Coordinates of C-alpha atoms in Angstrom, one line a residue:
M1 CA -19.5 29.1 -28.9
R2 CA -15.7 28.8 -28.5
N3 CA -13.3 26.8 -30.9
E4 CA -13.3 24.0 -28.3
T5 CA -16.7 23.0 -29.8
I6 CA -16.0 20.2 -32.2
M7 CA -18.3 19.2 -35.0
E8 CA -19.5 15.6 -34.5
R9 CA -17.6 13.3 -37.0
D10 CA -17.0 9.6 -37.6
L11 CA -13.2 10.0 -37.0
P12 CA -11.7 9.6 -33.5
R13 CA -10.0 12.7 -32.1
R14 CA -7.6 11.5 -29.4
S15 CA -4.0 11.2 -30.2
G16 CA -2.9 7.7 -31.2
T17 CA -6.4 6.4 -32.1
F18 CA -6.0 7.3 -35.8
K19 CA -5.9 4.3 -38.2
F20 CA -5.2 3.9 -41.8
K21 CA -8.8 4.0 -42.6
D22 CA -8.9 7.6 -41.2
F23 CA -6.4 8.7 -43.7
L24 CA -8.4 7.1 -46.4
Y25 CA -11.5 8.9 -45.2
L26 CA -9.6 12.1 -45.4
I27 CA -8.4 11.5 -48.9
N28 CA -11.8 10.4 -50.0
S29 CA -13.4 13.6 -48.6
V30 CA -11.5 15.6 -51.3
N31 CA -13.0 13.7 -54.0
P32 CA -10.0 12.0 -55.7
K33 CA -10.1 11.1 -59.4
K34 CA -11.2 7.7 -59.0
S35 CA -11.5 6.7 -62.6
L36 CA -8.0 7.9 -63.3
F37 CA -6.8 6.1 -60.2
L38 CA -8.2 3.0 -61.6
L39 CA -6.7 3.5 -65.0
G40 CA -3.2 3.9 -63.4
M41 CA -3.8 0.7 -61.3
L42 CA -4.7 -1.1 -64.4
L43 CA -1.6 0.0 -66.2
S44 CA 0.4 -0.8 -63.1
L45 CA -1.3 -4.3 -63.1
V46 CA -0.2 -4.8 -66.8
T47 CA 3.3 -3.6 -66.0
S48 CA 3.5 -6.0 -63.1
G49 CA 2.1 -8.7 -65.3
A50 CA 4.9 -8.1 -67.7
S51 CA 7.5 -8.2 -64.9
L52 CA 6.1 -11.6 -64.0
V53 CA 6.5 -12.9 -67.5
V54 CA 10.1 -12.0 -68.0
P55 CA 11.6 -14.5 -65.7
Q56 CA 9.6 -17.3 -67.4
L57 CA 10.9 -16.3 -70.8
T58 CA 14.4 -15.9 -69.3
K59 CA 14.0 -19.5 -68.0
S60 CA 13.3 -20.9 -71.5
L61 CA 16.3 -19.0 -72.9
V62 CA 18.8 -20.2 -70.2
D63 CA 17.6 -23.8 -70.6
T64 CA 18.1 -23.7 -74.5
S65 CA 21.2 -25.9 -75.0
G66 CA 22.8 -23.6 -77.7
L67 CA 22.4 -20.2 -79.3
S68 CA 21.4 -21.8 -82.5
K69 CA 18.4 -23.2 -81.0
I70 CA 17.1 -19.9 -79.5
D71 CA 13.5 -19.3 -80.6
S72 CA 13.4 -15.8 -82.3
K73 CA 9.8 -15.4 -81.5
M74 CA 10.5 -16.0 -77.7
L75 CA 13.2 -13.3 -78.1
I76 CA 10.7 -10.9 -79.6
V77 CA 8.2 -11.6 -76.9
L78 CA 10.8 -11.0 -74.3
I79 CA 11.7 -7.6 -75.7
L80 CA 8.0 -6.8 -76.2
A81 CA 7.6 -7.6 -72.4
F82 CA 10.4 -5.2 -71.5
L83 CA 8.8 -2.5 -73.6
I84 CA 5.4 -3.0 -72.1
Q85 CA 6.9 -2.9 -68.8
L86 CA 8.8 0.3 -69.5
G87 CA 5.9 2.1 -71.5
F88 CA 2.8 1.2 -69.4
G89 CA 5.0 1.6 -66.2
T90 CA 5.9 5.2 -67.0
I91 CA 2.2 6.1 -68.0
G92 CA 0.7 4.2 -65.0
S93 CA 3.2 5.8 -62.5
Y94 CA 2.4 9.2 -64.0
I95 CA -1.3 8.8 -63.7
L96 CA -1.1 7.6 -60.1
R97 CA 1.2 10.4 -59.2
Y98 CA -1.2 12.9 -60.9
V99 CA -4.1 11.6 -59.0
G100 CA -2.1 12.0 -55.8
E101 CA -1.0 15.4 -56.6
S102 CA -4.5 16.6 -57.4
S103 CA -5.9 15.0 -54.2
V104 CA -3.3 16.8 -52.1
K105 CA -4.1 20.2 -54.0
T106 CA -7.7 19.7 -53.2
L107 CA -6.9 19.0 -49.5
R108 CA -4.8 22.1 -49.2
E109 CA -7.5 24.2 -51.0
K110 CA -10.0 22.7 -48.5
L111 CA -7.9 23.2 -45.5
W112 CA -7.0 26.8 -46.5
A113 CA -10.6 27.7 -47.1
H114 CA -11.6 26.1 -43.7
L115 CA -8.8 28.0 -41.8
L116 CA -10.0 31.3 -43.4
K117 CA -13.5 30.6 -42.1
L118 CA -12.5 29.8 -38.6
P119 CA -13.5 32.3 -35.8
V120 CA -10.9 34.7 -34.5
D121 CA -10.7 33.0 -31.0
Y122 CA -9.3 29.8 -32.8
F123 CA -6.3 32.2 -33.9
D124 CA -6.2 33.6 -30.4
D125 CA -5.4 30.1 -29.1
H126 CA -3.2 28.9 -32.0
K127 CA -0.1 30.5 -33.4
S128 CA -0.2 31.5 -37.0
G129 CA 3.0 29.4 -37.7
E130 CA 1.4 26.3 -36.1
S131 CA -1.6 26.6 -38.5
S132 CA 0.7 27.2 -41.5
S133 CA 2.7 24.2 -40.6
R134 CA -0.5 22.2 -40.8
L135 CA -1.2 23.6 -44.2
V136 CA 2.3 23.2 -45.7
N137 CA 4.4 20.6 -43.7
D138 CA 1.6 18.0 -42.7
T139 CA 0.0 18.1 -46.2
S140 CA 3.5 17.5 -47.7
V141 CA 3.8 14.3 -45.6
I142 CA 0.5 13.2 -46.9
K143 CA 1.5 14.3 -50.4
D144 CA 4.7 12.2 -50.2
L145 CA 2.7 9.1 -49.3
I146 CA 0.1 9.6 -51.9
T147 CA 2.4 10.6 -54.8
S148 CA 5.4 8.4 -54.1
Q149 CA 5.1 5.7 -51.5
F150 CA 1.6 4.5 -52.1
P151 CA 2.0 4.0 -56.0
N152 CA 5.3 2.2 -55.3
F153 CA 3.3 0.0 -52.6
I154 CA 0.7 -0.8 -55.1
T155 CA 2.9 -1.9 -57.9
G156 CA 5.2 -3.7 -55.6
A157 CA 2.4 -5.5 -53.8
I158 CA 1.2 -6.8 -57.2
Q159 CA 4.6 -7.9 -58.2
L160 CA 5.0 -9.5 -54.7
V161 CA 1.8 -11.4 -54.7
G162 CA 2.3 -12.6 -58.3
S163 CA 5.7 -13.7 -57.8
M164 CA 4.8 -15.7 -54.7
I165 CA 1.9 -17.5 -56.6
I166 CA 4.2 -18.4 -59.5
L167 CA 7.1 -19.5 -57.1
F168 CA 4.8 -22.0 -55.3
F169 CA 3.8 -23.4 -58.6
M170 CA 7.3 -23.6 -59.8
D171 CA 8.7 -25.3 -56.8
W172 CA 6.9 -25.4 -53.5
K173 CA 9.8 -26.5 -51.5
M174 CA 12.1 -23.5 -52.5
A175 CA 9.1 -21.2 -52.0
S176 CA 8.4 -22.5 -48.4
L177 CA 12.1 -22.0 -47.6
M178 CA 12.0 -18.5 -48.9
F179 CA 8.7 -17.4 -46.9
S180 CA 9.6 -19.2 -43.6
I181 CA 11.5 -16.0 -42.9
V182 CA 8.3 -13.9 -43.0
P183 CA 7.1 -14.5 -39.4
I184 CA 10.5 -13.3 -38.4
V185 CA 10.3 -10.1 -40.3
V186 CA 6.8 -9.3 -39.0
V187 CA 8.0 -9.8 -35.4
I188 CA 10.8 -7.3 -36.0
L189 CA 8.7 -4.8 -38.0
L190 CA 5.6 -4.4 -35.6
P191 CA 7.3 -2.9 -32.5
I192 CA 9.5 -0.8 -34.8
G193 CA 6.4 0.5 -36.5
R194 CA 4.9 1.6 -33.2
I195 CA 8.1 3.3 -32.3
M196 CA 8.2 5.1 -35.5
S197 CA 4.6 6.2 -35.1
K198 CA 5.3 8.0 -31.8
L199 CA 8.4 9.5 -33.1
G200 CA 6.7 10.7 -36.2
R201 CA 4.1 12.5 -34.2
K202 CA 6.8 14.0 -32.0
L203 CA 8.8 15.2 -34.8
Q204 CA 5.8 16.8 -36.5
A205 CA 4.7 18.6 -33.2
A206 CA 8.3 19.9 -32.5
T207 CA 8.6 21.2 -36.1
A208 CA 5.2 22.9 -35.9
E209 CA 6.3 24.6 -32.6
F210 CA 9.5 25.8 -34.1
N211 CA 7.8 27.1 -37.1
A212 CA 5.2 28.9 -35.1
D213 CA 7.8 30.6 -32.9
A214 CA 10.0 31.5 -35.8
S215 CA 7.1 33.0 -37.8
E216 CA 6.2 35.1 -34.8
K217 CA 9.7 36.3 -33.9
L218 CA 10.6 37.2 -37.5
S219 CA 7.4 39.3 -38.0
E220 CA 8.6 41.4 -35.0
V221 CA 12.3 41.5 -35.9
R222 CA 12.6 45.3 -35.2
L223 CA 11.6 44.8 -31.6
I224 CA 14.2 42.1 -31.3
K225 CA 16.9 44.3 -32.7
S226 CA 15.7 47.5 -30.7
S227 CA 15.8 45.4 -27.5
N228 CA 19.1 43.7 -28.2
G229 CA 17.2 40.3 -28.1
E230 CA 19.3 38.6 -30.7
E231 CA 21.1 36.4 -28.2
F232 CA 18.0 35.5 -26.3
E233 CA 16.3 34.5 -29.5
K234 CA 19.1 32.6 -30.6
V235 CA 19.0 30.5 -27.4
T236 CA 15.2 30.2 -27.5
G237 CA 15.3 29.1 -31.3
G238 CA 18.3 26.9 -30.5
S239 CA 16.2 25.0 -27.9
F240 CA 13.3 24.4 -30.5
I241 CA 16.0 23.3 -33.1
N242 CA 17.7 21.1 -30.5
K243 CA 14.4 19.4 -29.7
I244 CA 13.8 18.6 -33.4
F245 CA 17.4 17.4 -33.6
K246 CA 16.9 15.0 -30.7
V247 CA 13.6 13.6 -32.1
G248 CA 15.2 13.3 -35.5
I249 CA 18.2 11.4 -34.3
K250 CA 15.8 9.0 -32.5
D251 CA 14.0 8.5 -35.8
A252 CA 17.4 8.1 -37.6
K253 CA 18.5 5.5 -35.2
V254 CA 15.3 3.4 -35.6
E255 CA 15.6 3.6 -39.4
A256 CA 19.3 2.9 -39.2
I257 CA 18.4 -0.3 -37.4
L258 CA 15.6 -1.1 -39.6
Q259 CA 17.2 -0.9 -42.9
P260 CA 20.3 -3.1 -42.2
I261 CA 17.9 -5.7 -40.7
M262 CA 15.8 -5.8 -43.8
T263 CA 18.9 -6.0 -46.1
T264 CA 20.5 -8.8 -44.1
V265 CA 17.3 -10.8 -44.0
M266 CA 16.8 -10.3 -47.8
L267 CA 20.5 -11.1 -48.6
G268 CA 20.3 -14.2 -46.3
V269 CA 17.3 -15.3 -48.2
F270 CA 19.0 -14.7 -51.5
V271 CA 22.2 -16.7 -50.5
G272 CA 20.1 -19.4 -49.1
I273 CA 18.0 -19.9 -52.1
L274 CA 21.0 -19.7 -54.3
G275 CA 23.0 -22.3 -52.3
Y276 CA 19.8 -24.6 -52.0
G277 CA 19.2 -24.1 -55.8
A278 CA 22.8 -25.2 -56.7
V279 CA 22.4 -28.4 -54.6
R280 CA 19.2 -29.0 -56.4
I281 CA 20.9 -28.5 -59.8
Q282 CA 23.6 -31.0 -59.0
Q283 CA 21.0 -33.5 -57.9
G284 CA 19.2 -32.9 -61.3
T285 CA 15.9 -31.9 -59.7
L286 CA 16.1 -28.3 -60.9
S287 CA 17.2 -26.8 -64.1
S288 CA 19.5 -23.8 -64.4
G289 CA 16.8 -21.8 -66.1
S290 CA 14.5 -22.5 -63.3
L291 CA 17.1 -21.2 -60.6
V292 CA 17.6 -18.1 -62.7
A293 CA 13.9 -17.5 -62.9
F294 CA 13.6 -18.3 -59.3
L295 CA 16.3 -15.5 -58.6
L296 CA 14.5 -13.0 -60.9
Y297 CA 11.2 -13.7 -58.9
L298 CA 13.1 -13.2 -55.8
F299 CA 14.2 -9.8 -57.0
N300 CA 10.5 -9.1 -57.7
I301 CA 9.9 -9.8 -54.1
I302 CA 13.0 -8.2 -52.3
T303 CA 12.5 -4.9 -54.1
P304 CA 9.1 -4.1 -52.8
V305 CA 9.6 -5.6 -49.4
A306 CA 12.6 -3.5 -48.9
S307 CA 10.4 -0.5 -49.9
F308 CA 7.5 -1.5 -47.6
A309 CA 9.5 -0.5 -44.6
T310 CA 9.7 3.0 -45.9
F311 CA 6.1 2.9 -46.8
F312 CA 4.8 1.8 -43.4
S313 CA 7.1 4.4 -41.8
Q314 CA 5.6 7.1 -44.0
V315 CA 2.0 5.8 -43.2
Q316 CA 2.8 6.2 -39.5
K317 CA 4.0 9.8 -40.1
A318 CA 0.9 10.5 -42.3
M319 CA -1.4 9.3 -39.5
G320 CA -0.1 12.1 -37.2
S321 CA -0.5 14.6 -40.1
T322 CA -4.1 13.3 -40.6
E323 CA -5.0 13.7 -37.0
R324 CA -3.8 17.3 -36.9
I325 CA -5.4 18.3 -40.1
Q326 CA -8.6 16.7 -39.0
E327 CA -8.5 18.6 -35.9
I328 CA -8.6 21.9 -37.9
L329 CA -11.3 20.6 -40.2
N330 CA -13.4 19.5 -37.2
T331 CA -13.4 23.0 -35.6
E332 CA -16.6 24.8 -36.4
P333 CA -16.3 27.8 -38.7
E334 CA -17.9 31.2 -37.9
I335 CA -21.6 31.1 -37.4
G336 CA -23.8 32.8 -39.8
T337 CA -21.7 32.6 -43.1
T338 CA -25.1 32.2 -44.7
G339 CA -28.2 34.1 -43.8
K340 CA -30.3 37.2 -44.7
V341 CA -28.9 39.7 -47.1
I342 CA -30.1 43.2 -46.0
D343 CA -29.1 46.9 -46.5
V344 CA -28.2 48.3 -43.2
E345 CA -28.4 52.1 -44.3
G346 CA -30.8 54.1 -42.2
K347 CA -31.2 51.5 -39.5
T348 CA -30.6 51.6 -35.9
I349 CA -27.8 49.6 -34.2
T350 CA -29.1 48.3 -30.8
A351 CA -27.0 46.3 -28.3
N352 CA -29.1 44.6 -25.5
H353 CA -27.4 43.4 -22.3
L354 CA -24.2 42.0 -23.7
D355 CA -22.0 39.8 -21.6
F356 CA -18.6 38.5 -22.9
S357 CA -15.5 36.7 -21.6
Y358 CA -12.5 35.2 -23.3
D359 CA -12.5 32.7 -20.5
A360 CA -15.1 31.9 -17.8
D361 CA -12.7 33.4 -15.0
H362 CA -12.2 36.7 -16.6
P363 CA -15.4 38.4 -17.6
I364 CA -14.7 41.4 -20.0
L365 CA -18.2 42.9 -20.6
H366 CA -21.3 42.7 -18.5
D367 CA -24.7 44.0 -19.2
V368 CA -23.6 46.4 -21.8
S369 CA -26.4 48.1 -23.8
F370 CA -26.3 51.0 -26.1
K371 CA -28.0 52.3 -29.3
A372 CA -26.7 54.1 -32.4
Q373 CA -29.2 56.0 -34.5
P374 CA -28.6 56.4 -38.2
N375 CA -26.2 59.0 -39.3
T376 CA -25.0 59.9 -35.7
V377 CA -21.7 59.6 -34.0
I378 CA -21.6 57.4 -30.9
A379 CA -18.5 57.6 -28.8
F380 CA -17.2 55.1 -26.3
A381 CA -15.0 56.7 -23.7
G382 CA -13.3 55.3 -20.6
P383 CA -10.1 54.1 -19.0
S384 CA -7.9 51.7 -20.9
G385 CA -8.9 47.9 -20.6
G386 CA -12.5 48.7 -20.0
G387 CA -13.8 46.5 -22.9
K388 CA -14.3 49.2 -25.7
S389 CA -12.4 47.4 -28.4
T390 CA -14.2 44.1 -27.4
I391 CA -17.5 45.8 -28.1
F392 CA -16.2 46.5 -31.7
A393 CA -15.0 43.0 -32.0
L394 CA -18.5 41.8 -31.2
L395 CA -20.0 44.1 -33.7
E396 CA -17.6 42.8 -36.3
R397 CA -18.8 39.3 -35.2
F398 CA -15.1 38.3 -34.5
Y399 CA -16.6 36.8 -31.3
Q400 CA -20.1 35.8 -30.1
P401 CA -21.5 37.2 -26.9
D402 CA -22.1 34.9 -23.9
N403 CA -25.3 36.6 -23.5
G404 CA -27.4 39.4 -25.0
S405 CA -27.8 40.4 -28.7
V406 CA -26.9 43.0 -31.3
L407 CA -29.8 44.2 -33.6
I408 CA -29.7 46.2 -36.9
G409 CA -33.3 47.5 -37.1
K410 CA -35.2 44.5 -36.0
D411 CA -32.8 41.9 -37.4
D412 CA -30.3 40.0 -35.2
I413 CA -27.0 40.4 -36.8
N414 CA -26.2 36.8 -36.2
K415 CA -29.2 36.1 -38.7
I416 CA -27.4 38.2 -41.4
D417 CA -25.1 36.7 -44.0
L418 CA -21.6 37.3 -42.6
A419 CA -20.1 38.6 -45.8
N420 CA -23.1 40.9 -46.4
W421 CA -22.7 42.2 -42.9
R422 CA -19.1 43.0 -42.9
S423 CA -19.2 44.3 -46.3
Q424 CA -21.2 47.3 -45.0
I425 CA -18.7 48.1 -42.1
G426 CA -15.6 50.2 -42.4
Y427 CA -13.2 49.4 -39.5
V428 CA -10.2 51.8 -39.0
S429 CA -8.1 50.7 -36.0
Q430 CA -5.2 52.3 -34.1
D431 CA -2.8 50.0 -35.9
S432 CA -4.5 49.5 -39.3
A433 CA -3.3 46.3 -40.9
V434 CA -1.7 46.4 -44.3
F435 CA -0.2 43.4 -46.3
A436 CA 3.0 43.2 -48.1
G437 CA 2.4 44.3 -51.7
S438 CA 1.7 47.4 -53.6
I439 CA -0.5 50.4 -52.4
R440 CA -2.8 49.5 -55.2
D441 CA -3.3 46.0 -53.8
N442 CA -4.0 47.3 -50.3
L443 CA -6.5 49.8 -51.5
Q444 CA -8.5 47.2 -53.4
Y445 CA -8.1 44.6 -50.7
G446 CA -11.6 42.9 -50.1
L447 CA -13.5 44.5 -52.9
D448 CA -15.4 42.4 -55.3
K449 CA -14.4 44.5 -58.3
T450 CA -11.3 46.1 -59.7
L451 CA -11.2 49.8 -59.5
T452 CA -9.8 52.3 -62.0
D453 CA -6.7 54.4 -61.3
A454 CA -9.1 57.5 -61.2
E455 CA -11.2 55.8 -58.5
L456 CA -8.1 54.9 -56.4
W457 CA -6.7 58.6 -56.7
Q458 CA -10.1 59.8 -55.6
G459 CA -10.1 57.6 -52.5
L460 CA -6.5 58.7 -51.7
S461 CA -7.5 62.4 -52.2
L462 CA -10.3 62.0 -49.7
A463 CA -8.0 60.5 -47.2
Y464 CA -5.4 63.2 -47.8
A465 CA -3.0 60.5 -49.0
D466 CA -2.6 61.4 -52.7
K467 CA 0.2 63.7 -52.1
F468 CA 2.7 61.3 -50.5
V469 CA 1.7 58.6 -52.8
H470 CA 2.5 60.9 -55.7
G471 CA 5.8 61.3 -54.1
F472 CA 6.7 57.7 -54.6
P473 CA 8.5 56.8 -58.0
K474 CA 6.1 54.0 -58.7
E475 CA 3.1 55.8 -57.1
L476 CA 0.2 53.1 -56.9
D477 CA 2.6 50.3 -57.6
T478 CA 5.0 51.1 -54.7
Q479 CA 5.8 48.1 -52.6
I480 CA 5.3 48.8 -48.9
G481 CA 7.0 45.9 -47.4
E482 CA 5.8 43.3 -44.8
R483 CA 3.0 45.0 -42.5
G484 CA 3.7 48.2 -44.3
V485 CA 7.2 48.8 -42.9
K486 CA 8.3 51.2 -45.6
L487 CA 5.4 53.6 -44.6
S488 CA 5.2 55.8 -41.6
G489 CA 2.5 55.4 -39.0
G490 CA 0.4 58.3 -40.4
Q491 CA 0.7 57.1 -44.0
K492 CA -0.5 53.7 -43.0
Q493 CA -3.4 55.2 -41.3
R494 CA -4.3 57.3 -44.3
I495 CA -4.0 54.3 -46.7
A496 CA -6.4 52.5 -44.3
I497 CA -8.8 55.4 -44.4
A498 CA -8.5 55.5 -48.3
R499 CA -9.5 51.9 -48.2
A500 CA -12.5 52.6 -46.0
F501 CA -13.6 55.4 -48.5
L502 CA -13.3 53.0 -51.4
R503 CA -15.3 50.4 -49.5
D504 CA -18.1 52.9 -49.1
P505 CA -19.3 51.5 -45.7
K506 CA -22.8 52.2 -44.2
I507 CA -21.4 51.8 -40.7
L508 CA -18.0 53.1 -39.7
M509 CA -16.1 52.0 -36.6
L510 CA -13.1 54.0 -35.5
D511 CA -10.9 52.4 -32.8
E512 CA -8.5 55.1 -31.5
A513 CA -7.4 55.8 -35.1
T514 CA -5.1 58.7 -34.1
A515 CA -3.9 57.6 -30.8
S516 CA -0.4 56.6 -31.8
L517 CA 0.4 59.5 -34.3
D518 CA 2.4 62.6 -34.1
S519 CA 0.5 65.8 -33.9
E520 CA 1.0 66.9 -37.7
S521 CA -0.2 63.2 -38.8
E522 CA -3.0 63.3 -36.3
E523 CA -4.3 66.5 -37.8
K524 CA -4.3 65.2 -41.4
V525 CA -5.8 61.8 -40.4
Q526 CA -8.5 63.4 -38.3
R527 CA -9.5 65.7 -41.2
A528 CA -9.7 62.5 -43.4
L529 CA -11.8 60.9 -40.7
D530 CA -14.1 63.8 -40.2
Q531 CA -14.9 63.6 -44.0
L532 CA -15.3 59.9 -43.8
M533 CA -17.8 60.2 -41.0
V534 CA -20.2 62.3 -43.0
G535 CA -23.6 60.7 -43.8
R536 CA -22.6 57.4 -42.0
T537 CA -23.5 55.8 -38.7
T538 CA -20.2 56.1 -36.8
L539 CA -19.1 54.3 -33.7
V540 CA -15.8 55.6 -32.4
I541 CA -13.6 54.7 -29.4
A542 CA -12.6 58.2 -28.4
H543 CA -9.2 59.4 -27.8
R544 CA -9.4 62.9 -29.1
L545 CA -11.3 65.4 -27.0
S546 CA -13.0 67.1 -29.9
T547 CA -14.5 63.8 -30.9
I548 CA -15.9 63.2 -27.5
V549 CA -17.4 66.6 -27.4
D550 CA -18.9 66.5 -30.8
A551 CA -20.5 63.0 -30.4
D552 CA -24.2 62.7 -30.5
Q553 CA -24.2 60.2 -27.7
I554 CA -21.3 59.1 -25.4
Y555 CA -21.1 55.9 -23.5
F556 CA -18.7 55.8 -20.7
I557 CA -17.2 52.2 -20.1
E558 CA -15.4 51.1 -17.2
H559 CA -14.6 47.5 -15.8
G560 CA -16.8 46.2 -18.7
S561 CA -19.8 48.0 -17.9
V562 CA -21.6 51.1 -19.1
T563 CA -21.6 53.5 -16.1
G564 CA -23.2 56.5 -17.8
N565 CA -24.4 57.8 -21.2
G566 CA -25.5 61.1 -22.6
T567 CA -24.2 64.1 -24.5
H568 CA -20.8 65.6 -23.3
K569 CA -22.6 68.4 -21.5
E570 CA -24.9 65.9 -19.6
L571 CA -22.0 63.6 -18.6
M572 CA -20.0 66.6 -17.5
T573 CA -22.8 67.5 -15.1
D574 CA -23.9 64.0 -14.1
H575 CA -20.9 61.7 -14.2
R576 CA -18.0 62.5 -12.0
L577 CA -15.6 60.0 -13.5
Y578 CA -16.3 61.2 -17.1
A579 CA -15.7 64.9 -16.0
Q580 CA -12.4 63.7 -14.4
Y581 CA -11.5 61.8 -17.6
V582 CA -12.2 64.8 -19.8
N583 CA -10.2 67.1 -17.4
E584 CA -7.2 64.8 -17.7
Q585 CA -7.5 64.8 -21.5
M586 CA -7.4 68.6 -21.4
V587 CA -4.3 68.7 -19.3
N588 CA -2.6 66.2 -21.4

């Protein structure tokens, strides 16, 4: 099953069909701290309530004819309202922010854990930089909405609704004048919102593309420099940057239009209310205190309304992020992550009629069958591109065969717990991967326990790697750089072999582990491999002639099929292409 297969979910999948409820669904799926959220909302309600009381108290103070008649109790209540607004507002804002931060933290953990469980073919089709952009950039958009914009929207909405109600009770004529402008604002904001939604998605897509390309190119910076590719990559990267710039400029134009419109509308309302209020005061139908209170309530309305434009803009961007994140979460993880736990030692590996293709038009393996008895060496030989490494990928369960099965004893490997299966396999490839970090970190990578220095040195000794590690000033704590760039090819291979020793696998798979090494390094690595193979079922993609000759069984693979199998002597007699292959190896 390929990564195109999507789990059935309630959420729509096509671009542009996501709504705010889908965003809420995603946030709810990470179990936000609802009790704390309600507490934060309650405190915000109290804060907003205090902000609604202040104008009324101010009205009474202004309407007082002289300072001597100011009610001291009223002044104390006013100061208390200010303190409540400040204190409860601070606490409520922090709690809402905490809930948002914790929700996004859980979302990132969920997304990261899911990414790690996705099958290898997902990463074949998606650049690592693109996936990391979803993990970092898209979650940051959602984080900003939850931790900043959403709390401000909630408190602003409470102030807005409360102020509107009070204003209508105070003077319905002035309130009606103020809110007659609302339909005009809505007509302006709706089309702008749609435009910003499209631009937000384009901006996120362009950023993800640039992030993916930059990550890939920076990881291969040595190739760029050795090929004099700086100018080419400057132009290529510049095109991505320019694409982001153009979308960003469009977004900036929309926001540049939106903000002045909102500011002008609000200012117009303010001037209109002030002028109308002044006329009413002259007519004696409105007190000065009422006008002041009206203007204070107007500020309670203007402030959140001005921020609502930013909020809805951020909501549109979050919809794009939600859609992209949900696409990843809807992708099925590797199958068999739970299953039987077995010990594979002493059991035969049997592959039955395996077919596999990365895409339907280009089959890689066809009707491949082989058997590996316990504690034997099985070699796969044949021309490059025949499908030998793909067989190893199927054994590691990086991919699922289109047809056929692989058995360990009588158990289908797909019925075995994936972690249990892989924990019993040691895989050493031609370009063994190492991570940035120390030699110690790389030796212990993937182990479920911390090894002592003595155990680590024992593994290095068995891999003939202890001497060069001792030669480093920091020995085990030596930093090897990204992808091990501070080590030679032979040193990296021996670190990988030491890691395999420390893993103590029951099944060993060697994918041309010495193919790219010089003769001196190859001799040392091969000695380490020979020692590692003792007492284990070993499958090896043969490059070195001695490995082919000494194997218990050899399978010759060409064009994705097994065209012959047997011992070296049998194949030299019965398989013309194998004999030709061996003779070419001897000449080389």
